[in-house]
XYZ file of C-alpha atoms in Angstrom:
712
model
C -138.361 110.518 -192.247
C -137.675 109.357 -188.706
C -140.549 110.294 -186.467
C -141.415 109.637 -182.827
C -142.841 106.108 -183.350
C -139.255 104.901 -183.652
C -138.759 105.766 -180.013
C -141.354 103.137 -179.170
C -139.370 100.383 -180.954
C -137.995 98.747 -177.829
C -141.348 98.788 -176.137
C -143.055 97.259 -179.168
C -140.516 94.463 -179.368
C -140.751 93.532 -175.687
C -144.501 93.802 -175.389
C -145.136 92.282 -178.800
C -148.641 93.703 -179.049
C -148.247 95.272 -182.479
C -149.380 93.833 -185.764
C -147.986 90.526 -186.893
C -146.430 89.696 -190.302
C -147.372 86.585 -192.203
C -144.315 84.754 -190.824
C -145.507 85.335 -187.264
C -142.886 87.920 -186.343
C -143.628 91.287 -184.624
C -143.565 94.355 -186.846
C -143.349 98.031 -186.101
C -144.694 100.731 -188.390
C -142.234 103.611 -188.976
C -143.984 106.062 -191.239
C -144.075 104.265 -194.608
C -141.449 101.760 -193.561
C -142.048 98.358 -192.001
C -139.312 96.768 -189.884
C -139.727 93.069 -189.094
C -138.025 91.795 -185.977
C -137.594 88.152 -185.107
C -139.264 87.094 -181.855
C -136.124 85.133 -180.964
C -133.921 88.155 -181.652
C -136.030 90.104 -179.185
C -135.324 87.484 -176.558
C -131.686 86.461 -177.030
C -130.240 89.156 -179.281
C -130.579 92.751 -178.120
C -131.997 95.245 -180.651
C -132.266 98.419 -178.520
C -130.318 99.036 -175.301
C -131.781 100.631 -172.194
C -128.690 102.587 -171.132
C -128.215 105.313 -173.765
C -130.978 107.766 -172.741
C -132.362 107.697 -176.276
C -134.091 105.172 -178.516
C -131.292 104.416 -180.978
C -130.874 100.731 -181.883
C -127.577 99.103 -180.988
C -126.694 98.918 -184.669
C -126.939 102.726 -185.018
C -124.939 103.520 -181.897
C -121.360 104.672 -182.463
C -120.184 103.103 -179.244
C -119.439 99.622 -177.925
C -122.361 98.381 -175.851
C -122.727 94.814 -174.567
C -126.206 93.686 -173.672
C -127.077 90.579 -171.670
C -130.703 90.073 -172.562
C -133.231 88.344 -170.256
C -132.754 85.070 -172.137
C -128.983 85.304 -171.893
C -129.186 86.064 -168.171
C -131.413 83.023 -167.701
C -129.228 80.707 -169.794
C -126.018 81.554 -167.905
C -127.469 80.293 -164.607
C -125.124 82.614 -162.725
C -125.278 83.584 -159.066
C -123.716 87.045 -159.233
C -123.264 89.986 -161.555
C -119.561 89.229 -161.688
C -120.352 85.762 -163.067
C -122.667 87.237 -165.720
C -119.915 89.554 -166.906
C -117.384 86.756 -167.431
C -118.083 86.534 -171.181
C -118.272 90.251 -171.973
C -115.637 91.679 -174.295
C -113.318 94.134 -172.558
C -114.325 93.091 -169.046
C -112.432 91.105 -166.401
C -114.674 90.259 -163.448
C -114.223 88.687 -160.022
C -110.462 89.135 -160.028
C -110.414 89.924 -156.268
C -111.953 86.563 -155.438
C -115.262 85.764 -153.795
C -115.172 88.606 -151.321
C -118.864 89.415 -151.119
C -119.204 92.157 -153.708
C -119.082 92.548 -157.445
C -115.691 93.651 -158.776
C -114.854 94.192 -162.400
C -112.361 95.879 -164.691
C -113.542 97.559 -167.907
C -111.009 98.285 -170.623
C -108.113 98.126 -168.220
C -109.614 100.329 -165.497
C -110.970 99.156 -162.122
C -114.681 100.095 -162.415
C -116.373 98.324 -159.489
C -118.029 101.560 -158.324
C -119.254 102.400 -161.848
C -122.483 100.562 -161.189
C -125.964 101.861 -162.161
C -129.424 100.454 -161.684
C -132.164 101.637 -164.033
C -129.835 104.366 -165.229
C -129.277 105.735 -161.700
C -125.881 105.660 -160.086
C -125.572 103.411 -157.016
C -122.543 104.978 -155.354
C -119.652 107.376 -155.838
C -117.135 105.977 -153.374
C -115.638 102.501 -153.232
C -115.995 102.204 -149.469
C -119.232 100.242 -149.462
C -119.263 97.952 -152.496
C -122.289 95.715 -153.053
C -123.366 92.523 -154.757
C -126.646 93.250 -156.531
C -128.975 90.260 -156.629
C -129.472 89.111 -160.178
C -132.975 87.808 -159.414
C -134.163 91.387 -159.948
C -132.227 91.924 -163.200
C -134.157 91.861 -166.459
C -131.012 92.729 -168.436
C -127.469 93.868 -167.827
C -125.578 96.243 -170.083
C -121.955 97.367 -170.239
C -121.527 100.708 -171.963
C -117.884 101.078 -172.873
C -115.921 104.249 -173.374
C -116.893 107.667 -172.100
C -120.470 107.996 -170.790
C -120.297 111.330 -169.089
C -122.544 113.149 -171.559
C -125.521 111.110 -170.403
C -124.408 110.014 -166.949
C -122.087 112.663 -165.529
C -119.023 111.848 -163.478
C -117.577 108.534 -164.580
C -114.405 106.838 -165.731
C -113.543 106.879 -169.464
C -113.603 103.081 -169.512
C -117.363 102.591 -169.140
C -120.206 101.631 -166.786
C -122.425 98.670 -165.905
C -126.191 99.260 -165.856
C -128.790 96.806 -164.525
C -132.363 97.096 -165.727
C -134.850 95.923 -163.089
C -137.733 93.614 -163.827
C -141.011 95.509 -164.231
C -144.680 94.704 -164.606
C -145.471 92.719 -167.744
C -148.620 92.501 -169.879
C -149.255 88.842 -169.053
C -150.212 87.211 -165.755
C -147.748 84.496 -164.732
C -146.111 82.766 -161.827
C -142.566 81.466 -162.163
C -140.317 79.698 -159.682
C -136.914 78.087 -159.572
C -135.334 75.780 -157.045
C -131.619 75.152 -157.229
C -129.332 72.806 -155.294
C -125.677 72.195 -155.954
C -122.089 71.989 -154.871
C -120.912 73.566 -151.591
C -124.338 73.132 -150.007
C -125.881 75.533 -152.470
C -129.600 76.044 -151.832
C -131.678 78.626 -153.720
C -135.283 79.491 -154.331
C -136.298 82.273 -156.743
C -139.770 83.470 -157.701
C -141.268 85.867 -160.221
C -145.001 86.733 -159.970
C -146.837 89.086 -162.323
C -150.517 90.042 -162.164
C -151.923 91.916 -165.202
C -155.685 92.286 -164.750
C -156.067 94.281 -167.992
C -153.730 92.108 -170.098
C -151.527 95.155 -170.212
C -148.579 96.599 -168.345
C -150.999 99.311 -167.233
C -152.332 98.433 -163.802
C -150.007 95.411 -163.533
C -148.079 94.373 -160.390
C -144.912 92.310 -160.223
C -143.101 90.713 -157.344
C -139.828 88.864 -157.682
C -137.231 87.681 -155.234
C -134.710 85.126 -154.202
C -133.355 83.292 -151.168
C -129.946 81.708 -151.478
C -127.558 80.022 -149.018
C -124.242 78.556 -150.158
C -120.869 77.659 -148.782
C -117.606 77.944 -150.680
C -114.576 75.921 -151.713
C -112.683 77.868 -149.054
C -113.224 76.539 -145.515
C -115.825 78.442 -143.429
C -116.697 80.904 -146.203
C -120.412 81.286 -146.910
C -122.924 83.617 -148.594
C -126.561 84.115 -147.612
C -128.751 86.388 -149.679
C -132.407 87.419 -149.340
C -133.969 89.682 -151.947
C -137.494 90.963 -152.691
C -138.549 93.506 -155.294
C -142.141 94.747 -155.860
C -143.120 97.042 -158.728
C -146.381 98.533 -159.957
C -147.338 100.386 -163.143
C -150.235 102.825 -162.887
C -152.934 103.088 -165.572
C -152.755 106.792 -166.398
C -153.840 106.620 -170.006
C -152.117 105.977 -173.293
C -149.738 108.923 -173.117
C -148.474 108.555 -169.569
C -146.441 105.777 -167.928
C -145.564 105.673 -164.194
C -143.916 102.725 -162.562
C -143.013 102.513 -158.897
C -139.988 100.287 -158.119
C -138.715 98.955 -154.843
C -136.291 96.358 -153.573
C -134.824 95.203 -150.321
C -131.788 92.986 -149.976
C -130.237 91.643 -146.782
C -127.058 89.632 -146.863
C -124.701 87.794 -144.568
C -121.370 86.444 -145.696
C -117.897 85.408 -144.627
C -115.623 86.533 -147.400
C -112.824 84.640 -149.044
C -109.523 86.198 -148.054
C -106.969 84.411 -150.227
C -103.445 83.374 -149.213
C -100.080 85.180 -149.207
C -97.637 84.367 -152.003
C -94.596 86.313 -150.682
C -93.343 87.262 -154.153
C -91.416 90.534 -154.373
C -89.840 92.776 -156.982
C -87.236 95.500 -156.370
C -86.667 98.844 -158.067
C -84.368 97.197 -160.602
C -87.120 94.818 -161.680
C -85.444 91.809 -160.061
C -88.030 89.277 -158.887
C -87.972 86.969 -155.890
C -90.503 84.175 -156.497
C -91.639 82.096 -153.543
C -95.274 81.188 -154.430
C -95.906 80.421 -150.746
C -99.612 79.720 -151.443
C -98.693 76.546 -153.270
C -97.547 74.922 -150.032
C -101.069 74.853 -148.624
C -104.524 73.747 -149.730
C -106.551 76.283 -151.690
C -109.336 75.774 -149.155
C -107.208 77.270 -146.357
C -108.943 80.108 -144.468
C -106.884 82.297 -142.150
C -109.704 84.469 -140.767
C -112.091 84.018 -137.876
C -115.335 82.137 -138.766
C -117.382 84.181 -136.291
C -116.462 87.537 -137.899
C -119.133 87.779 -140.581
C -120.310 90.736 -142.655
C -123.926 91.911 -142.804
C -125.346 94.222 -145.401
C -128.828 95.661 -145.972
C -129.837 97.634 -149.053
C -133.149 99.453 -149.551
C -133.968 100.961 -152.912
C -137.057 102.970 -153.837
C -137.798 104.883 -157.023
C -140.048 105.719 -159.929
C -139.852 105.796 -163.701
C -142.156 108.369 -165.323
C -142.737 109.162 -168.983
C -145.275 111.390 -170.726
C -145.841 111.826 -174.461
C -146.685 115.436 -175.277
C -147.198 114.782 -178.979
C -145.847 112.669 -181.808
C -142.461 114.305 -181.530
C -141.855 115.212 -177.898
C -141.615 113.039 -174.802
C -140.794 113.908 -171.170
C -139.089 111.455 -168.848
C -138.203 111.525 -165.173
C -136.418 108.873 -163.135
C -135.763 108.938 -159.378
C -134.016 106.550 -157.004
C -133.294 106.440 -153.291
C -130.703 103.872 -152.195
C -129.638 103.235 -148.637
C -126.987 100.636 -147.765
C -125.833 99.726 -144.278
C -122.912 97.380 -143.832
C -121.653 95.905 -140.582
C -118.346 94.446 -141.559
C -116.007 92.346 -139.407
C -113.245 91.051 -141.665
C -110.083 89.505 -140.342
C -107.093 91.007 -142.094
C -103.614 89.614 -142.582
C -101.132 92.220 -141.296
C -97.913 90.220 -141.087
C -96.993 87.333 -143.374
C -93.507 88.054 -144.727
C -92.334 84.676 -143.436
C -95.403 82.760 -144.512
C -93.320 80.854 -147.074
C -91.075 79.640 -144.244
C -93.415 78.897 -141.331
C -96.949 79.281 -142.604
C -97.769 81.878 -139.994
C -99.941 85.015 -140.432
C -100.401 87.807 -137.955
C -104.097 88.682 -137.916
C -105.980 91.884 -137.216
C -109.699 92.107 -136.512
C -111.514 94.957 -138.221
C -114.939 96.333 -137.364
C -116.203 98.342 -140.327
C -119.375 100.382 -139.969
C -120.416 101.666 -143.411
C -123.574 103.638 -144.173
C -124.397 105.074 -147.574
C -127.449 107.074 -148.646
C -127.736 108.003 -152.335
C -130.481 110.128 -153.907
C -130.468 110.529 -157.712
C -132.808 112.093 -160.238
C -132.742 112.475 -164.006
C -135.202 114.668 -165.932
C -135.026 114.891 -169.673
C -136.881 115.849 -172.827
C -136.656 113.823 -176.003
C -137.594 115.517 -179.289
C -137.752 114.258 -182.862
C -137.716 116.803 -185.684
C -136.241 117.516 -189.110
C -134.119 120.372 -190.433
C -134.201 120.026 -194.161
C -132.895 116.558 -195.007
C -131.506 116.015 -191.479
C -133.502 113.917 -189.013
C -132.818 114.806 -185.394
C -133.241 112.829 -182.163
C -132.467 115.403 -179.504
C -132.205 114.748 -175.787
C -131.828 117.543 -173.240
C -131.658 116.743 -169.533
C -130.709 117.673 -165.983
C -129.601 115.074 -163.477
C -128.929 115.483 -159.765
C -127.072 113.380 -157.232
C -126.552 113.598 -153.493
C -124.686 111.040 -151.435
C -123.930 110.794 -147.718
C -121.330 108.176 -146.870
C -120.131 107.250 -143.362
C -117.131 104.998 -142.953
C -115.811 104.027 -139.477
C -113.104 101.435 -138.856
C -112.138 100.040 -135.449
C -109.188 97.669 -135.296
C -107.989 95.163 -132.757
C -104.778 93.198 -132.926
C -105.513 89.525 -132.619
C -103.349 88.008 -129.909
C -103.020 84.667 -131.719
C -101.172 84.083 -134.935
C -102.687 81.867 -137.537
C -100.610 78.807 -138.421
C -101.528 77.225 -141.729
C -99.823 74.023 -140.589
C -102.121 73.739 -137.567
C -105.163 76.022 -138.058
C -106.736 77.362 -134.885
C -109.771 79.569 -135.100
C -110.104 80.579 -131.466
C -109.871 84.251 -130.521
C -110.115 85.634 -127.008
C -110.614 89.240 -128.107
C -108.020 90.656 -125.748
C -106.073 92.589 -128.373
C -105.690 96.359 -128.278
C -108.693 98.175 -129.798
C -108.368 101.514 -131.560
C -110.457 103.585 -133.988
C -108.403 104.181 -137.107
C -110.945 105.824 -139.420
C -113.996 107.973 -138.918
C -115.084 109.631 -142.167
C -118.344 111.336 -143.112
C -118.380 112.314 -146.809
C -121.066 114.320 -148.514
C -121.073 114.545 -152.308
C -123.457 116.283 -154.599
C -123.501 117.290 -158.193
C -125.773 118.615 -160.908
C -125.283 118.034 -164.598
C -126.917 119.716 -167.572
C -126.592 117.805 -170.776
C -127.717 117.752 -174.406
C -127.066 115.292 -177.188
C -128.306 114.986 -180.753
C -128.360 111.968 -183.037
C -128.605 113.235 -186.580
C -129.416 111.107 -189.643
C -128.698 112.290 -193.147
C -129.404 109.646 -195.758
C -127.121 106.779 -194.739
C -124.971 108.923 -192.423
C -125.543 109.069 -188.656
C -123.828 111.834 -186.690
C -123.766 112.220 -182.923
C -122.806 115.139 -180.737
C -123.149 115.697 -177.009
C -122.144 118.246 -174.456
C -122.416 118.374 -170.662
C -121.567 120.726 -167.837
C -121.184 119.400 -164.294
C -121.117 121.207 -160.971
C -119.678 118.957 -158.237
C -118.831 119.437 -154.573
C -117.610 117.174 -151.811
C -117.151 117.641 -148.090
C -115.324 115.165 -145.843
C -115.332 115.408 -142.050
C -112.645 113.418 -140.251
C -113.868 112.424 -136.789
C -110.329 111.548 -135.633
C -108.710 114.882 -136.482
C -111.863 117.035 -136.220
C -110.980 118.481 -139.625
C -113.304 119.119 -142.509
C -112.094 119.184 -146.109
C -114.141 120.749 -148.903
C -113.743 120.890 -152.666
C -115.791 122.139 -155.622
C -115.183 121.443 -159.289
C -116.899 122.224 -162.579
C -116.168 120.669 -165.930
C -117.275 120.595 -169.586
C -117.297 117.191 -171.287
C -118.559 116.033 -174.620
C -118.490 113.556 -177.455
C -118.767 113.483 -181.263
C -119.237 110.562 -183.603
C -119.895 109.707 -187.213
C -121.292 106.484 -188.638
C -122.156 105.248 -192.145
C -124.964 102.698 -192.482
C -124.276 100.392 -195.421
C -127.601 98.811 -196.432
C -128.502 97.983 -192.844
C -125.732 95.343 -192.699
C -122.512 97.134 -191.790
C -121.989 100.461 -190.075
C -118.400 101.690 -189.656
C -118.016 104.485 -187.086
C -115.574 106.785 -185.344
C -116.113 108.519 -182.005
C -114.268 110.687 -179.510
C -115.391 111.510 -175.970
C -114.046 113.131 -172.791
C -114.752 112.344 -169.143
C -114.679 113.959 -165.721
C -114.786 112.406 -162.231
C -114.455 114.362 -159.024
C -112.104 112.724 -156.531
C -113.501 112.265 -153.021
C -110.200 110.852 -151.746
C -107.979 112.812 -149.365
C -104.250 113.095 -149.974
C -101.424 112.874 -147.471
C -101.595 116.656 -147.028
C -105.224 116.445 -145.902
C -106.591 118.070 -149.052
C -109.021 116.632 -151.586
C -107.252 115.265 -154.617
C -107.654 116.893 -158.034
C -110.481 115.519 -160.229
C -109.836 112.843 -162.822
C -110.137 113.543 -166.502
C -110.059 111.158 -169.432
C -110.568 110.631 -173.145
C -111.789 107.676 -175.207
C -111.094 107.476 -178.954
C -112.708 104.651 -180.830
C -113.230 103.299 -184.331
C -115.330 100.308 -185.131
C -117.897 98.507 -187.243
C -121.369 97.453 -186.147
C -122.916 94.563 -188.092
C -126.279 92.796 -188.222
C -128.000 90.253 -190.392
C -130.403 87.342 -190.607
C -133.402 89.588 -190.032
C -131.563 91.212 -187.103
C -131.013 87.830 -185.410
C -127.300 88.583 -185.694
C -125.913 91.585 -183.834
C -122.292 92.429 -183.103
C -119.393 94.816 -183.341
C -115.639 95.115 -183.817
C -113.909 98.091 -182.233
C -110.505 99.511 -181.503
C -110.141 102.008 -178.685
C -107.538 104.256 -177.100
C -108.195 105.441 -173.526
C -106.208 108.005 -171.540
C -106.998 108.468 -167.837
C -105.353 111.333 -165.920
C -105.061 112.098 -162.205
C -105.578 108.450 -161.218
C -106.005 108.108 -157.439
C -105.129 105.007 -155.491
C -105.245 104.048 -151.821
C -101.796 104.042 -150.224
C -100.668 100.825 -148.565
C -97.782 100.452 -146.102
C -95.098 97.760 -146.215
C -97.392 95.352 -144.371
C -100.075 95.724 -147.060
C -102.304 97.727 -144.713
C -104.464 100.488 -146.254
C -103.679 103.979 -145.031
C -106.156 106.821 -144.339
C -105.112 108.720 -147.447
C -104.703 108.260 -151.170
C -102.294 109.507 -153.806
C -102.510 110.648 -157.427
C -100.325 108.070 -159.161
C -100.441 109.826 -162.482
C -101.688 108.796 -165.915
C -102.767 105.505 -167.459
C -103.344 104.489 -171.077
C -105.054 101.471 -172.541
C -105.407 100.434 -176.144
C -107.352 97.463 -177.318
C -109.487 95.606 -179.820
C -112.879 94.035 -179.054
C -115.103 91.639 -180.977
C -118.514 90.618 -179.690
C -121.428 88.949 -181.417
C -124.690 87.161 -180.668
C -126.673 85.109 -183.135
C -129.974 83.219 -183.151
C -129.434 80.667 -185.921
C -133.007 79.403 -185.674
C -135.597 78.639 -183.037
C -133.401 75.824 -181.775
C -129.876 77.246 -181.646
C -128.244 80.393 -180.349
C -124.604 81.303 -179.930
C -122.561 84.224 -178.598
C -118.891 84.980 -178.474
C -116.280 87.617 -177.574
C -112.633 88.333 -177.969
C -110.458 91.012 -176.397
C -106.940 92.011 -177.251
C -105.299 94.613 -175.011
C -101.736 95.131 -176.235
C -101.308 98.355 -174.290
C -102.283 98.889 -170.658
C -99.564 100.920 -169.051
C -98.757 103.689 -166.642
C -97.511 106.650 -168.647
C -96.957 109.137 -165.834
C -96.403 108.500 -162.119
C -95.044 110.083 -158.975
C -93.140 106.814 -158.576
C -90.599 106.847 -161.428
C -90.066 103.098 -161.323
C -93.790 102.539 -162.137
C -93.705 104.459 -165.450
C -94.049 102.033 -168.345
C -95.359 99.181 -166.191
C -98.402 97.269 -167.330
C -101.542 97.974 -165.313
C -102.188 95.314 -162.713
C -104.240 92.196 -163.658
C -104.866 93.104 -167.330
C -104.396 90.184 -169.772
C -103.391 90.780 -173.358
C -105.881 88.212 -174.626
C -109.243 86.901 -173.434
C -112.036 85.138 -175.264
C -115.276 83.215 -174.712
C -117.925 81.288 -176.673
C -121.245 80.014 -175.344
C -124.140 78.254 -177.022
C -127.406 76.421 -176.405
C -129.229 74.000 -178.654
C -132.833 72.748 -178.336
C -133.603 69.462 -180.082
C -137.164 70.559 -180.940
C -138.116 73.650 -182.975
C -140.760 74.558 -180.386
C -137.961 74.671 -177.741
C -139.685 71.988 -175.683
C -137.967 68.769 -174.739
C -134.255 68.251 -174.374
C -131.538 70.869 -174.761
C -127.775 71.031 -174.349
C -125.374 73.945 -174.000
C -121.941 74.985 -172.982
C -119.209 77.534 -173.058
C -115.466 78.079 -173.013
C -113.729 80.934 -171.222
C -110.126 81.877 -171.771
C -108.113 84.404 -169.775
C -104.552 85.148 -170.834
C -101.568 85.472 -168.511
C -101.305 88.694 -166.528
C -99.372 90.185 -163.597
C -100.845 91.566 -160.384
C -98.614 94.067 -158.615
C -98.568 96.942 -156.165
C -95.357 98.472 -154.864
C -92.859 95.697 -154.256
C -95.415 92.869 -154.310
C -96.203 90.997 -157.500
C -97.772 87.769 -158.734
C -97.573 86.354 -162.271
C -100.933 84.816 -162.988
C -100.912 82.005 -165.557
C -103.426 81.791 -168.405
C -106.401 79.494 -167.958
C -109.218 77.961 -169.956
C -112.427 76.864 -168.266
C -115.142 74.667 -169.763
C -118.813 74.969 -168.709
C -121.589 72.597 -169.843
C -125.302 72.131 -169.199
C -128.276 70.035 -170.252
C -131.929 69.867 -169.434
C -135.504 69.185 -170.335
C -138.214 71.798 -170.877
C -141.902 71.045 -170.722
C -144.731 73.540 -171.116
C -145.034 74.328 -167.417
C -141.855 72.958 -165.895
C -138.210 72.285 -166.590
C -135.242 70.449 -165.156
C -131.655 71.448 -165.800
C -128.139 70.506 -164.808
C -125.205 72.933 -165.154
C -121.537 72.290 -164.457
C -119.096 75.161 -164.273
C -115.397 74.291 -164.656
C -116.203 70.808 -165.903
C -112.605 69.591 -165.707
C -112.155 70.955 -162.176
C -109.227 73.024 -163.367
C -107.071 74.567 -160.635
C -106.393 78.206 -161.596
C -105.635 81.597 -160.064
C -108.277 84.234 -160.762
C -106.535 87.257 -159.273
C -105.387 89.059 -156.125
C -106.516 91.596 -153.586
C -105.939 95.275 -154.575
C -102.603 95.339 -152.743
C -101.535 92.293 -154.831
C -100.385 90.446 -151.689
C -103.098 87.816 -151.301
C -103.876 85.389 -154.090
C -107.369 84.031 -154.851
C -108.143 80.697 -156.541
C -110.866 80.396 -159.155
C -113.937 78.367 -158.272
C -113.480 74.608 -158.686
C -116.059 72.376 -160.343
C -119.529 73.612 -159.403
C -122.587 71.506 -160.148
C -126.064 73.015 -160.005
C -129.378 71.204 -160.527
C -132.421 73.426 -161.165
C -136.155 72.773 -161.216
C -138.309 75.475 -162.805
C -142.020 75.952 -163.114
C -144.223 78.469 -164.835
C -147.981 79.025 -164.932
């Protein structure tokens, strides 16, 4: 019989304050059943995710979920969320280049605005994308397929959720100093004070300062981040944690280079590859035109246990992001392949987003005959206010890649081209039940959303309003074979209100979608092995895209381009072989990623931009001593298959590439020294293009990082 103590499984594993078995591993009492969980599995291999709004283990979840645990996050020594997602099955990250925000594609769908922190949505629009500082991330999860039952409006491809670091039960002080290629300088800290040797009454402060240049001339990224959190001591049955963070950033983004490749309506290609004539470090923008972004986030996480079978939970977040952007855009480069010249345009982008979110839910555990239920009923609310103003000036000097000149007198014509104020709000009522009957696990969920949006256009003095409601849901079935293999099947639907305005000045119809999935979860070696194999089929309808003119310039309206469909197979696994050796790997095969319906007839049947048919990765780390002190080595291989970026008449065939990463280091009790090299062979490769497919971005060349850590 599955009672409420199971819902405390994840807490018991992380805190490790329960009883200990003879072999020194943490154990959790579940009625008359004892489950033993390896300490190493709790660090490197995820047992229970944080993103599902219930307490089901990964193995019992009829959905593909990738979890980067705290140890995996630490071992990857990444600088951005996009870097951390490089090895995740079904995900392509950073394809737009190093432009100052996290961009990623999940299961063939651009999902950069499908970002959540602590289960709370960060933004609805794509106007003000961010780069969340990984110094505050305890773990990162990618929930694939439809998530609308628990999260409301979202794409059918999936979401990314970051779990923030919170007060711990031990007092410690950790620090990390990193120096490396491209003048990389970084200092990170993590301080925790637990006066009661418990999370109750504990305070934690973590943060990071980083300053680095780039392989592209003049490009740089400065990041400052601080995140305090405090957990109140309100007794054994009540938990309340206050969370805050503040991030301020300055950067000059990588712009890429024109390639001048075109394709006509008959499919005939003209290949020029103009970017190959010039160094990959070429920067055509203005070094003085930097972007500045500040993000404040405040919230709480509250839970109260009513009895052994019922728990209440409430989460709240307030997020405010202000961005002062000054990018230099390329507006004319059709002859770049002949003369190396680019007509530039200076943009001033004033973006201000305020997001308020709340989720209140009840979790109940009960039996009906031989059926064990884990029922979650909740109500979540969202309100976003987004301001987006663009002022443009035509630069009076052309950029010449043969003789770069970065002066600008600022005498070009200035005009305001966009002045939008968008207000979005929705409420969602949801219920889902995980039902266990002997070795069968059934899932069912239903949700009803009420959504409204209002957009005021300051240029036309017009206000556009739209309201939508939708029912979505999911069903699944899984069979648990002796706790080793669990085949499953699931079907889910999705709904996402469009906030974009069409050419007629009206709000576009909402998106809908469906995800069908079959798969097998597997685990072994005392849960030190976790993984899955899945096959999915996604249909996304009423897809909206920004309209670009012949110069590649974004217009003030969008269009519904029709319907997209992706089919694929994913394999992902993580294994702790012993106290010395861990390994993880993934493989993705996406044979189908195509446009099935479109207002542009010529686009029907085309493969979705920048989606490879094959991608794979393997990473590992080995400690020479069983106590994990002393020397260690590690490394990884990333493979991305060939793909094509395209939009309208512009296209770029992107070759496949394989990148090798290595690292080594020494760990003592209170300090450590490590050396990591990304792209060991200094391979020259193309990572992707801008959304209009007209500017190509190079992957990062060899990057060496040396890190000194300490812990007390």
